[in-house]
Amino acid sequence: VRIVRDPDAARAIVRAWRGKGERIGFVPTMGALHDGHRSLLRRARRECDRLVASIFVNPLQFGPREDLSRYPRSLARDRSMLIAEGTDLLYNPSARAMYPPGFTVRIEVPGLGDGLEGASRPGHFAGVATVVAKLLNTLEPDRMYLGQKDAQQAIVLSKMVRDLDLGVRVVVCPTVRETDGLALSSRNAYLTRPERAWAPSLHRVLRETAAALRTGEMTPRGAEASIRRRLANGPGKLDYARAVDAETLGPVRTARPILLSLAYHLGKARLIDNVVVRRAKGR
Ligand code: AMP
């Protein structure tokens, strides 16, 4: 794997591949790679001629009281995974190269970016959209691979790509979980042993609530209240539990898929997870 830090150098390498008619697949990450990232790399490797990944812990998407300074970093291990998965290029820019003094532009995605994570993390999606727009401008990939784990992020970025005519196809890949159901996340590394043992409860509650939503046994509001109730006595603190339209993130509409999504503070980690509920016609 070639590791490139300079944007112009990365652009030149990818342009040469495109010039030969090769299809470029792109997986943006913040590093500390795990099997969730691996599944994105594999899918891109399968579907494209060239596999480009980026590792950049993007300061713009972290709030002032968030975990930017202690976010896990493991470039040597990440490199091994990238090599094992057949990555052609790792773009690993410095914060200085991405945001030189005087950098002011922000890409906002109002509406889609305002609720759920956006409500709890003001400015988060502007940070995400801005950095991904920069990465896409530099690398000009044909396809970008994102995880359903960050459902709202995938929706916000797909909207940005459409609205700005960025011409990349967005491919959303299923959430990869531990065998006990916990969604893989770089932030799981923050959990103590007892916290890690409890953490699969989040997915269990989501799954069970999703089943009740699917059959019509619970309404969307009832589902939210039920999750709040069931997690009220847990070891951490629920940030939000929401049932929204899986595409618009607005109010649930009859027979449309529902995104059931939550964020939970557990020790030093803020964990997010979601499931999509597809209902029988007429419900
Ligand atoms: P991150 O490094 O956390 O910014 O994530 C980079 C990409 O990997 C994003 O598109 C995430 O949605 C995706 N991702 C993270 N965790 C998982 C997971 N458990 N399953 C599938 N994709 C994931």
PDB file of C-alpha atoms and ligand atoms in Angstrom:
ATOM      1  CA  VAL A   1       0.000   0.000   0.000  1.00  0.00           C
ATOM      2  CA  ARG A   2       1.286   3.443  -0.913  1.00  0.00           C
ATOM      3  CA  ILE A   3       0.850   5.923   1.916  1.00  0.00           C
ATOM      4  CA  VAL A   4       0.500   9.507   0.790  1.00  0.00           C
ATOM      5  CA  ARG A   5       0.034  12.560   2.992  1.00  0.00           C
ATOM      6  CA  ASP A   6       0.099  15.300   0.363  1.00  0.00           C
ATOM      7  CA  PRO A   7      -3.267  16.062  -1.339  1.00  0.00           C
ATOM      8  CA  ASP A   8      -1.746  16.910  -4.731  1.00  0.00           C
ATOM      9  CA  ALA A   9       0.329  13.728  -4.742  1.00  0.00           C
ATOM     10  CA  ALA A  10      -2.747  11.642  -3.894  1.00  0.00           C
ATOM     11  CA  ARG A  11      -4.764  13.364  -6.615  1.00  0.00           C
ATOM     12  CA  ALA A  12      -2.087  12.666  -9.237  1.00  0.00           C
ATOM     13  CA  ILE A  13      -1.894   8.954  -8.390  1.00  0.00           C
ATOM     14  CA  VAL A  14      -5.652   8.427  -8.558  1.00  0.00           C
ATOM     15  CA  ARG A  15      -5.983  10.528 -11.732  1.00  0.00           C
ATOM     16  CA  ALA A  16      -3.470   8.291 -13.500  1.00  0.00           C
ATOM     17  CA  TRP A  17      -5.591   5.232 -12.612  1.00  0.00           C
ATOM     18  CA  ARG A  18      -8.779   6.914 -13.779  1.00  0.00           C
ATOM     19  CA  GLY A  19      -7.000   7.871 -16.995  1.00  0.00           C
ATOM     20  CA  LYS A  20      -6.530   4.181 -17.698  1.00  0.00           C
ATOM     21  CA  GLY A  21     -10.273   3.667 -17.269  1.00  0.00           C
ATOM     22  CA  GLU A  22      -9.970   2.022 -13.855  1.00  0.00           C
ATOM     23  CA  ARG A  23     -12.869   2.225 -11.386  1.00  0.00           C
ATOM     24  CA  ILE A  24     -11.841   3.768  -8.075  1.00  0.00           C
ATOM     25  CA  GLY A  25     -13.431   2.616  -4.797  1.00  0.00           C
ATOM     26  CA  PHE A  26     -12.989   4.811  -1.721  1.00  0.00           C
ATOM     27  CA  VAL A  27     -13.376   4.022   1.991  1.00  0.00           C
ATOM     28  CA  PRO A  28     -13.053   7.073   4.276  1.00  0.00           C
ATOM     29  CA  THR A  29     -12.142   6.296   7.907  1.00  0.00           C
ATOM     30  CA  MET A  30     -10.714   7.799  11.074  1.00  0.00           C
ATOM     31  CA  GLY A  31      -8.401   4.806  11.557  1.00  0.00           C
ATOM     32  CA  ALA A  32      -8.304   2.387  14.511  1.00  0.00           C
ATOM     33  CA  LEU A  33      -9.595  -0.044  11.918  1.00  0.00           C
ATOM     34  CA  HIS A  34     -11.761  -3.032  12.861  1.00  0.00           C
ATOM     35  CA  ASP A  35     -13.845  -5.640  11.055  1.00  0.00           C
ATOM     36  CA  GLY A  36     -16.542  -3.043  10.274  1.00  0.00           C
ATOM     37  CA  HIS A  37     -14.013  -1.089   8.224  1.00  0.00           C
ATOM     38  CA  ARG A  38     -12.739  -4.382   6.808  1.00  0.00           C
ATOM     39  CA  SER A  39     -16.155  -5.219   5.393  1.00  0.00           C
ATOM     40  CA  LEU A  40     -16.205  -1.874   3.542  1.00  0.00           C
ATOM     41  CA  LEU A  41     -12.693  -2.469   2.180  1.00  0.00           C
ATOM     42  CA  ARG A  42     -13.655  -5.956   0.967  1.00  0.00           C
ATOM     43  CA  ARG A  43     -16.795  -4.790  -0.787  1.00  0.00           C
ATOM     44  CA  ALA A  44     -14.888  -1.969  -2.497  1.00  0.00           C
ATOM     45  CA  ARG A  45     -12.069  -4.331  -3.442  1.00  0.00           C
ATOM     46  CA  ARG A  46     -14.596  -6.691  -5.032  1.00  0.00           C
ATOM     47  CA  GLU A  47     -16.440  -4.017  -6.986  1.00  0.00           C
ATOM     48  CA  CYS A  48     -13.616  -1.733  -8.102  1.00  0.00           C
ATOM     49  CA  ASP A  49     -10.248  -1.878  -9.892  1.00  0.00           C
ATOM     50  CA  ARG A  50      -8.461   0.304  -7.341  1.00  0.00           C
ATOM     51  CA  LEU A  51      -9.021   0.523  -3.616  1.00  0.00           C
ATOM     52  CA  VAL A  52      -8.281   3.822  -1.898  1.00  0.00           C
ATOM     53  CA  ALA A  53      -8.735   4.335   1.846  1.00  0.00           C
ATOM     54  CA  SER A  54      -8.247   7.450   3.917  1.00  0.00           C
ATOM     55  CA  ILE A  55      -7.339   7.793   7.554  1.00  0.00           C
ATOM     56  CA  PHE A  56      -7.949  11.222   9.010  1.00  0.00           C
ATOM     57  CA  VAL A  57      -9.131  12.019  12.516  1.00  0.00           C
ATOM     58  CA  ASN A  58     -11.109  15.068  11.515  1.00  0.00           C
ATOM     59  CA  PRO A  59     -10.980  17.811  14.174  1.00  0.00           C
ATOM     60  CA  LEU A  60     -13.877  19.638  12.502  1.00  0.00           C
ATOM     61  CA  GLN A  61     -16.397  16.945  13.442  1.00  0.00           C
ATOM     62  CA  PHE A  62     -15.530  16.791  17.159  1.00  0.00           C
ATOM     63  CA  GLY A  63     -17.201  19.074  19.683  1.00  0.00           C
ATOM     64  CA  PRO A  64     -15.067  20.965  22.230  1.00  0.00           C
ATOM     65  CA  ARG A  65     -15.870  18.481  25.008  1.00  0.00           C
ATOM     66  CA  GLU A  66     -15.526  15.368  22.838  1.00  0.00           C
ATOM     67  CA  ASP A  67     -12.774  12.761  22.495  1.00  0.00           C
ATOM     68  CA  LEU A  68     -10.570  14.199  19.714  1.00  0.00           C
ATOM     69  CA  SER A  69      -7.338  14.119  21.731  1.00  0.00           C
ATOM     70  CA  ARG A  70      -7.815  10.555  23.015  1.00  0.00           C
ATOM     71  CA  TYR A  71      -9.419   9.066  19.895  1.00  0.00           C
ATOM     72  CA  PRO A  72      -7.577   5.735  19.342  1.00  0.00           C
ATOM     73  CA  ARG A  73      -4.753   5.846  16.816  1.00  0.00           C
ATOM     74  CA  SER A  74      -3.023   2.710  15.509  1.00  0.00           C
ATOM     75  CA  LEU A  75      -1.463   3.447  12.123  1.00  0.00           C
ATOM     76  CA  ALA A  76       0.903   0.461  12.134  1.00  0.00           C
ATOM     77  CA  ARG A  77      -1.930  -2.017  12.742  1.00  0.00           C
ATOM     78  CA  ASP A  78      -4.208  -0.177  10.342  1.00  0.00           C
ATOM     79  CA  ARG A  79      -1.547  -0.481   7.673  1.00  0.00           C
ATOM     80  CA  SER A  80      -1.428  -4.264   8.115  1.00  0.00           C
ATOM     81  CA  MET A  81      -5.192  -4.520   7.595  1.00  0.00           C
ATOM     82  CA  LEU A  82      -5.060  -2.250   4.556  1.00  0.00           C
ATOM     83  CA  ILE A  83      -2.331  -4.416   3.032  1.00  0.00           C
ATOM     84  CA  ALA A  84      -4.195  -7.633   3.852  1.00  0.00           C
ATOM     85  CA  GLU A  85      -7.325  -6.283   2.125  1.00  0.00           C
ATOM     86  CA  GLY A  86      -5.459  -5.271  -1.032  1.00  0.00           C
ATOM     87  CA  THR A  87      -5.559  -1.491  -0.610  1.00  0.00           C
ATOM     88  CA  ASP A  88      -3.696   0.359  -3.370  1.00  0.00           C
ATOM     89  CA  LEU A  89      -3.467   3.766  -1.720  1.00  0.00           C
ATOM     90  CA  LEU A  90      -3.821   5.130   1.799  1.00  0.00           C
ATOM     91  CA  TYR A  91      -4.451   8.855   1.891  1.00  0.00           C
ATOM     92  CA  ASN A  92      -3.399  10.051   5.350  1.00  0.00           C
ATOM     93  CA  PRO A  93      -3.291  13.846   5.275  1.00  0.00           C
ATOM     94  CA  SER A  94      -2.157  16.011   8.176  1.00  0.00           C
ATOM     95  CA  ALA A  95      -4.572  18.374   9.911  1.00  0.00           C
ATOM     96  CA  ARG A  96      -2.392  21.254   8.664  1.00  0.00           C
ATOM     97  CA  ALA A  97      -2.757  20.162   5.059  1.00  0.00           C
ATOM     98  CA  MET A  98      -6.505  19.767   5.424  1.00  0.00           C
ATOM     99  CA  TYR A  99      -7.132  22.931   7.423  1.00  0.00           C
ATOM    100  CA  PRO A 100      -4.415  25.505   6.899  1.00  0.00           C
ATOM    101  CA  PRO A 101      -4.716  28.700   8.945  1.00  0.00           C
ATOM    102  CA  GLY A 102      -7.673  30.713   7.686  1.00  0.00           C
ATOM    103  CA  PHE A 103      -9.749  27.733   6.545  1.00  0.00           C
ATOM    104  CA  THR A 104     -13.383  28.828   6.881  1.00  0.00           C
ATOM    105  CA  VAL A 105     -15.660  26.914   4.481  1.00  0.00           C
ATOM    106  CA  ARG A 106     -18.374  24.669   5.955  1.00  0.00           C
ATOM    107  CA  ILE A 107     -20.816  22.459   4.102  1.00  0.00           C
ATOM    108  CA  GLU A 108     -24.135  22.312   5.928  1.00  0.00           C
ATOM    109  CA  VAL A 109     -26.867  19.777   5.245  1.00  0.00           C
ATOM    110  CA  PRO A 110     -29.860  21.374   6.993  1.00  0.00           C
ATOM    111  CA  GLY A 111     -32.836  19.195   7.852  1.00  0.00           C
ATOM    112  CA  LEU A 112     -31.197  15.790   7.525  1.00  0.00           C
ATOM    113  CA  GLY A 113     -28.248  16.863   9.650  1.00  0.00           C
ATOM    114  CA  ASP A 114     -30.247  18.594  12.393  1.00  0.00           C
ATOM    115  CA  GLY A 115     -31.909  15.765  14.364  1.00  0.00           C
ATOM    116  CA  LEU A 116     -30.555  12.652  16.123  1.00  0.00           C
ATOM    117  CA  GLU A 117     -26.732  12.943  16.173  1.00  0.00           C
ATOM    118  CA  GLY A 118     -26.913  16.503  14.848  1.00  0.00           C
ATOM    119  CA  ALA A 119     -29.061  17.612  17.789  1.00  0.00           C
ATOM    120  CA  SER A 120     -26.649  16.118  20.333  1.00  0.00           C
ATOM    121  CA  ARG A 121     -23.482  17.113  18.478  1.00  0.00           C
ATOM    122  CA  PRO A 122     -23.920  20.632  17.059  1.00  0.00           C
ATOM    123  CA  GLY A 123     -21.675  21.178  14.039  1.00  0.00           C
ATOM    124  CA  HIS A 124     -20.830  17.482  13.766  1.00  0.00           C
ATOM    125  CA  PHE A 125     -22.329  16.891  10.335  1.00  0.00           C
ATOM    126  CA  ALA A 126     -20.993  20.154   8.937  1.00  0.00           C
ATOM    127  CA  GLY A 127     -17.573  18.823   9.959  1.00  0.00           C
ATOM    128  CA  VAL A 128     -18.242  15.440   8.382  1.00  0.00           C
ATOM    129  CA  ALA A 129     -19.686  16.879   5.152  1.00  0.00           C
ATOM    130  CA  THR A 130     -16.844  19.365   4.803  1.00  0.00           C
ATOM    131  CA  VAL A 131     -14.071  16.812   5.236  1.00  0.00           C
ATOM    132  CA  VAL A 132     -15.720  14.238   2.963  1.00  0.00           C
ATOM    133  CA  ALA A 133     -16.256  16.876   0.261  1.00  0.00           C
ATOM    134  CA  LYS A 134     -12.541  17.667   0.468  1.00  0.00           C
ATOM    135  CA  LEU A 135     -11.587  13.979   0.293  1.00  0.00           C
ATOM    136  CA  LEU A 136     -13.896  13.452  -2.699  1.00  0.00           C
ATOM    137  CA  ASN A 137     -12.489  16.503  -4.479  1.00  0.00           C
ATOM    138  CA  THR A 138      -8.962  15.225  -4.016  1.00  0.00           C
ATOM    139  CA  LEU A 139      -9.526  11.566  -4.856  1.00  0.00           C
ATOM    140  CA  GLU A 140     -12.418  11.746  -7.368  1.00  0.00           C
ATOM    141  CA  PRO A 141     -13.526   8.150  -6.697  1.00  0.00           C
ATOM    142  CA  ASP A 142     -16.303   6.374  -8.617  1.00  0.00           C
ATOM    143  CA  ARG A 143     -17.763   4.810  -5.492  1.00  0.00           C
ATOM    144  CA  MET A 144     -17.648   5.658  -1.802  1.00  0.00           C
ATOM    145  CA  TYR A 145     -18.359   2.920   0.755  1.00  0.00           C
ATOM    146  CA  LEU A 146     -20.030   3.865   4.050  1.00  0.00           C
ATOM    147  CA  GLY A 147     -21.392   1.863   6.991  1.00  0.00           C
ATOM    148  CA  GLN A 148     -25.031   1.603   8.089  1.00  0.00           C
ATOM    149  CA  LYS A 149     -23.669   1.832  11.653  1.00  0.00           C
ATOM    150  CA  ASP A 150     -23.604   5.602  11.053  1.00  0.00           C
ATOM    151  CA  ALA A 151     -26.999   5.672   9.344  1.00  0.00           C
ATOM    152  CA  GLN A 152     -27.557   9.423   9.555  1.00  0.00           C
ATOM    153  CA  GLN A 153     -24.038  10.106   8.291  1.00  0.00           C
ATOM    154  CA  ALA A 154     -24.710   7.974   5.206  1.00  0.00           C
ATOM    155  CA  ILE A 155     -27.979   9.834   4.556  1.00  0.00           C
ATOM    156  CA  VAL A 156     -26.400  13.262   5.056  1.00  0.00           C
ATOM    157  CA  LEU A 157     -23.449  12.438   2.785  1.00  0.00           C
ATOM    158  CA  SER A 158     -25.690  10.959   0.070  1.00  0.00           C
ATOM    159  CA  LYS A 159     -27.674  14.204   0.083  1.00  0.00           C
ATOM    160  CA  MET A 160     -24.507  16.279  -0.146  1.00  0.00           C
ATOM    161  CA  VAL A 161     -23.310  14.184  -3.100  1.00  0.00           C
ATOM    162  CA  ARG A 162     -26.658  14.715  -4.889  1.00  0.00           C
ATOM    163  CA  ASP A 163     -26.981  18.409  -4.137  1.00  0.00           C
ATOM    164  CA  LEU A 164     -23.398  19.236  -5.112  1.00  0.00           C
ATOM    165  CA  ASP A 165     -23.302  16.936  -8.186  1.00  0.00           C
ATOM    166  CA  LEU A 166     -20.236  15.199  -6.823  1.00  0.00           C
ATOM    167  CA  GLY A 167     -20.844  12.270  -9.161  1.00  0.00           C
ATOM    168  CA  VAL A 168     -19.741   9.508  -6.784  1.00  0.00           C
ATOM    169  CA  ARG A 169     -21.975   6.508  -6.145  1.00  0.00           C
ATOM    170  CA  VAL A 170     -22.559   6.000  -2.405  1.00  0.00           C
ATOM    171  CA  VAL A 171     -22.697   2.352  -1.296  1.00  0.00           C
ATOM    172  CA  VAL A 172     -23.999   1.704   2.231  1.00  0.00           C
ATOM    173  CA  CYS A 173     -22.807  -1.567   3.829  1.00  0.00           C
ATOM    174  CA  PRO A 174     -24.469  -3.475   6.722  1.00  0.00           C
ATOM    175  CA  THR A 175     -23.385  -2.951  10.330  1.00  0.00           C
ATOM    176  CA  VAL A 176     -20.802  -5.516  11.454  1.00  0.00           C
ATOM    177  CA  ARG A 177     -21.352  -6.768  15.016  1.00  0.00           C
ATOM    178  CA  GLU A 178     -19.553  -8.811  17.636  1.00  0.00           C
ATOM    179  CA  THR A 179     -21.108 -12.247  18.159  1.00  0.00           C
ATOM    180  CA  ASP A 180     -22.963 -10.849  21.193  1.00  0.00           C
ATOM    181  CA  GLY A 181     -24.558  -8.116  19.045  1.00  0.00           C
ATOM    182  CA  LEU A 182     -22.442  -5.101  19.990  1.00  0.00           C
ATOM    183  CA  ALA A 183     -21.780  -2.993  16.887  1.00  0.00           C
ATOM    184  CA  LEU A 184     -18.053  -2.755  16.201  1.00  0.00           C
ATOM    185  CA  SER A 185     -16.698   0.718  16.873  1.00  0.00           C
ATOM    186  CA  SER A 186     -13.273   2.218  17.429  1.00  0.00           C
ATOM    187  CA  ARG A 187     -14.787   3.740  20.579  1.00  0.00           C
ATOM    188  CA  ASN A 188     -15.509   0.297  22.100  1.00  0.00           C
ATOM    189  CA  ALA A 189     -11.844   0.420  23.147  1.00  0.00           C
ATOM    190  CA  TYR A 190     -12.858   2.947  25.847  1.00  0.00           C
ATOM    191  CA  LEU A 191     -15.069   0.398  27.636  1.00  0.00           C
ATOM    192  CA  THR A 192     -14.046  -1.289  30.893  1.00  0.00           C
ATOM    193  CA  ARG A 193     -14.723  -5.022  31.211  1.00  0.00           C
ATOM    194  CA  PRO A 194     -18.065  -4.627  33.022  1.00  0.00           C
ATOM    195  CA  GLU A 195     -19.147  -1.913  30.576  1.00  0.00           C
ATOM    196  CA  ARG A 196     -18.209  -4.122  27.633  1.00  0.00           C
ATOM    197  CA  ALA A 197     -20.186  -6.995  29.180  1.00  0.00           C
ATOM    198  CA  TRP A 198     -23.291  -4.801  29.466  1.00  0.00           C
ATOM    199  CA  ALA A 199     -22.941  -3.048  26.082  1.00  0.00           C
ATOM    200  CA  PRO A 200     -24.759  -5.722  23.970  1.00  0.00           C
ATOM    201  CA  SER A 201     -27.933  -4.766  25.897  1.00  0.00           C
ATOM    202  CA  LEU A 202     -28.212  -1.775  23.560  1.00  0.00           C
ATOM    203  CA  HIS A 203     -28.586  -3.936  20.479  1.00  0.00           C
ATOM    204  CA  ARG A 204     -30.831  -6.413  22.294  1.00  0.00           C
ATOM    205  CA  VAL A 205     -33.235  -3.645  23.300  1.00  0.00           C
ATOM    206  CA  LEU A 206     -33.135  -2.225  19.761  1.00  0.00           C
ATOM    207  CA  ARG A 207     -33.824  -5.622  18.219  1.00  0.00           C
ATOM    208  CA  GLU A 208     -36.688  -6.474  20.547  1.00  0.00           C
ATOM    209  CA  THR A 209     -38.260  -3.055  20.120  1.00  0.00           C
ATOM    210  CA  ALA A 210     -37.881  -3.344  16.338  1.00  0.00           C
ATOM    211  CA  ALA A 211     -39.810  -6.616  16.420  1.00  0.00           C
ATOM    212  CA  ALA A 212     -42.685  -4.961  18.303  1.00  0.00           C
ATOM    213  CA  LEU A 213     -42.688  -2.074  15.810  1.00  0.00           C
ATOM    214  CA  ARG A 214     -42.713  -4.458  12.869  1.00  0.00           C
ATOM    215  CA  THR A 215     -45.811  -6.293  14.066  1.00  0.00           C
ATOM    216  CA  GLY A 216     -47.596  -3.064  14.966  1.00  0.00           C
ATOM    217  CA  GLU A 217     -47.629  -4.024  18.622  1.00  0.00           C
ATOM    218  CA  MET A 218     -45.862  -0.720  19.364  1.00  0.00           C
ATOM    219  CA  THR A 219     -46.212   2.713  17.796  1.00  0.00           C
ATOM    220  CA  PRO A 220     -43.076   4.740  17.000  1.00  0.00           C
ATOM    221  CA  ARG A 221     -43.640   6.952  20.063  1.00  0.00           C
ATOM    222  CA  GLY A 222     -44.332   3.866  22.161  1.00  0.00           C
ATOM    223  CA  ALA A 223     -41.106   2.290  20.923  1.00  0.00           C
ATOM    224  CA  GLU A 224     -39.087   5.352  21.927  1.00  0.00           C
ATOM    225  CA  ALA A 225     -40.688   5.389  25.378  1.00  0.00           C
ATOM    226  CA  SER A 226     -40.122   1.667  25.803  1.00  0.00           C
ATOM    227  CA  ILE A 227     -36.396   1.990  24.996  1.00  0.00           C
ATOM    228  CA  ARG A 228     -36.083   4.918  27.408  1.00  0.00           C
ATOM    229  CA  ARG A 229     -37.795   2.900  30.135  1.00  0.00           C
ATOM    230  CA  ARG A 230     -35.759  -0.241  29.563  1.00  0.00           C
ATOM    231  CA  LEU A 231     -32.427   1.599  29.559  1.00  0.00           C
ATOM    232  CA  ALA A 232     -33.272   3.902  32.475  1.00  0.00           C
ATOM    233  CA  ASN A 233     -31.580   1.660  35.045  1.00  0.00           C
ATOM    234  CA  GLY A 234     -28.495   0.833  32.999  1.00  0.00           C
ATOM    235  CA  PRO A 235     -24.928   1.725  34.057  1.00  0.00           C
ATOM    236  CA  GLY A 236     -24.753   4.758  31.740  1.00  0.00           C
ATOM    237  CA  LYS A 237     -27.092   7.393  30.336  1.00  0.00           C
ATOM    238  CA  LEU A 238     -29.313   7.316  27.271  1.00  0.00           C
ATOM    239  CA  ASP A 239     -28.735  10.359  25.055  1.00  0.00           C
ATOM    240  CA  TYR A 240     -31.669   9.714  22.708  1.00  0.00           C
ATOM    241  CA  ALA A 241     -33.830   6.940  21.321  1.00  0.00           C
ATOM    242  CA  ARG A 242     -35.749   7.839  18.159  1.00  0.00           C
ATOM    243  CA  ALA A 243     -37.976   6.135  15.626  1.00  0.00           C
ATOM    244  CA  VAL A 244     -37.984   8.146  12.389  1.00  0.00           C
ATOM    245  CA  ASP A 245     -38.548   7.621   8.672  1.00  0.00           C
ATOM    246  CA  ALA A 246     -35.488   5.710   7.476  1.00  0.00           C
ATOM    247  CA  GLU A 247     -35.012   7.948   4.440  1.00  0.00           C
ATOM    248  CA  THR A 248     -36.143  11.443   5.410  1.00  0.00           C
ATOM    249  CA  LEU A 249     -35.356  11.131   9.150  1.00  0.00           C
ATOM    250  CA  GLY A 250     -38.688  12.922   9.619  1.00  0.00           C
ATOM    251  CA  PRO A 251     -41.909  11.594  11.151  1.00  0.00           C
ATOM    252  CA  VAL A 252     -42.707   7.935  10.513  1.00  0.00           C
ATOM    253  CA  ARG A 253     -45.067   7.371   7.578  1.00  0.00           C
ATOM    254  CA  THR A 254     -47.360   4.414   6.981  1.00  0.00           C
ATOM    255  CA  ALA A 255     -45.655   1.335   5.539  1.00  0.00           C
ATOM    256  CA  ARG A 256     -42.306   3.102   5.092  1.00  0.00           C
ATOM    257  CA  PRO A 257     -39.152   1.684   6.709  1.00  0.00           C
ATOM    258  CA  ILE A 258     -38.378   3.078  10.164  1.00  0.00           C
ATOM    259  CA  LEU A 259     -34.912   3.888  11.459  1.00  0.00           C
ATOM    260  CA  LEU A 260     -34.769   2.992  15.137  1.00  0.00           C
ATOM    261  CA  SER A 261     -31.687   4.687  16.467  1.00  0.00           C
ATOM    262  CA  LEU A 262     -30.074   5.449  19.805  1.00  0.00           C
ATOM    263  CA  ALA A 263     -27.037   7.002  21.440  1.00  0.00           C
ATOM    264  CA  TYR A 264     -25.901   5.985  24.913  1.00  0.00           C
ATOM    265  CA  HIS A 265     -23.138   7.285  27.166  1.00  0.00           C
ATOM    266  CA  LEU A 266     -21.339   4.307  28.705  1.00  0.00           C
ATOM    267  CA  GLY A 267     -18.296   5.225  30.799  1.00  0.00           C
ATOM    268  CA  LYS A 268     -15.890   7.159  28.577  1.00  0.00           C
ATOM    269  CA  ALA A 269     -17.641   6.039  25.388  1.00  0.00           C
ATOM    270  CA  ARG A 270     -20.624   7.449  23.580  1.00  0.00           C
ATOM    271  CA  LEU A 271     -22.049   4.509  21.644  1.00  0.00           C
ATOM    272  CA  ILE A 272     -24.522   4.700  18.765  1.00  0.00           C
ATOM    273  CA  ASP A 273     -26.488   1.915  17.122  1.00  0.00           C
ATOM    274  CA  ASN A 274     -29.541   1.497  14.922  1.00  0.00           C
ATOM    275  CA  VAL A 275     -31.762  -1.012  13.174  1.00  0.00           C
ATOM    276  CA  VAL A 276     -34.066  -0.508  10.208  1.00  0.00           C
ATOM    277  CA  VAL A 277     -37.611  -1.814  10.612  1.00  0.00           C
ATOM    278  CA  ARG A 278     -39.369  -2.844   7.410  1.00  0.00           C
ATOM    279  CA  ARG A 279     -43.098  -3.256   7.900  1.00  0.00           C
ATOM    280  CA  ALA A 280     -45.727  -5.262   6.123  1.00  0.00           C
ATOM    281  CA  LYS A 281     -47.811  -3.165   3.729  1.00  0.00           C
ATOM    282  CA  GLY A 282     -50.720  -1.426   5.461  1.00  0.00           C
ATOM    283  CA  ARG A 283     -49.057  -0.908   8.842  1.00  0.00           C
TER     284      ARG A 283
HETATM  285  P1  AMP B   1     -15.076   5.767  11.343  1.00  0.00           P
HETATM  286  O1  AMP B   1     -13.653   5.345  11.203  1.00  0.00           O
HETATM  287  O2  AMP B   1     -15.686   5.402  12.646  1.00  0.00           O
HETATM  288  O3  AMP B   1     -15.300   7.198  10.948  1.00  0.00           O
HETATM  289  O4  AMP B   1     -15.891   4.911  10.284  1.00  0.00           O
HETATM  290  C1  AMP B   1     -15.518   4.860   8.932  1.00  0.00           C
HETATM  291  C2  AMP B   1     -16.575   4.131   8.156  1.00  0.00           C
HETATM  292  O5  AMP B   1     -16.726   2.812   8.664  1.00  0.00           O
HETATM  293  C3  AMP B   1     -17.953   4.792   8.255  1.00  0.00           C
HETATM  294  O6  AMP B   1     -18.591   4.730   6.989  1.00  0.00           O
HETATM  295  C4  AMP B   1     -18.643   3.925   9.264  1.00  0.00           C
HETATM  296  O7  AMP B   1     -20.055   3.933   9.123  1.00  0.00           O
HETATM  297  C5  AMP B   1     -18.082   2.569   8.950  1.00  0.00           C
HETATM  298  N1  AMP B   1     -18.228   1.679  10.114  1.00  0.00           N
HETATM  299  C6  AMP B   1     -17.831   1.915  11.386  1.00  0.00           C
HETATM  300  N2  AMP B   1     -18.190   0.902  12.196  1.00  0.00           N
HETATM  301  C7  AMP B   1     -18.848   0.005  11.414  1.00  0.00           C
HETATM  302  C8  AMP B   1     -19.476  -1.267  11.654  1.00  0.00           C
HETATM  303  N3  AMP B   1     -19.507  -1.802  12.862  1.00  0.00           N
HETATM  304  N4  AMP B   1     -20.052  -1.883  10.603  1.00  0.00           N
HETATM  305  C9  AMP B   1     -20.034  -1.346   9.369  1.00  0.00           C
HETATM  306  N5  AMP B   1     -19.445  -0.168   9.079  1.00  0.00           N
HETATM  307  C10 AMP B   1     -18.868   0.505  10.080  1.00  0.00           C
END
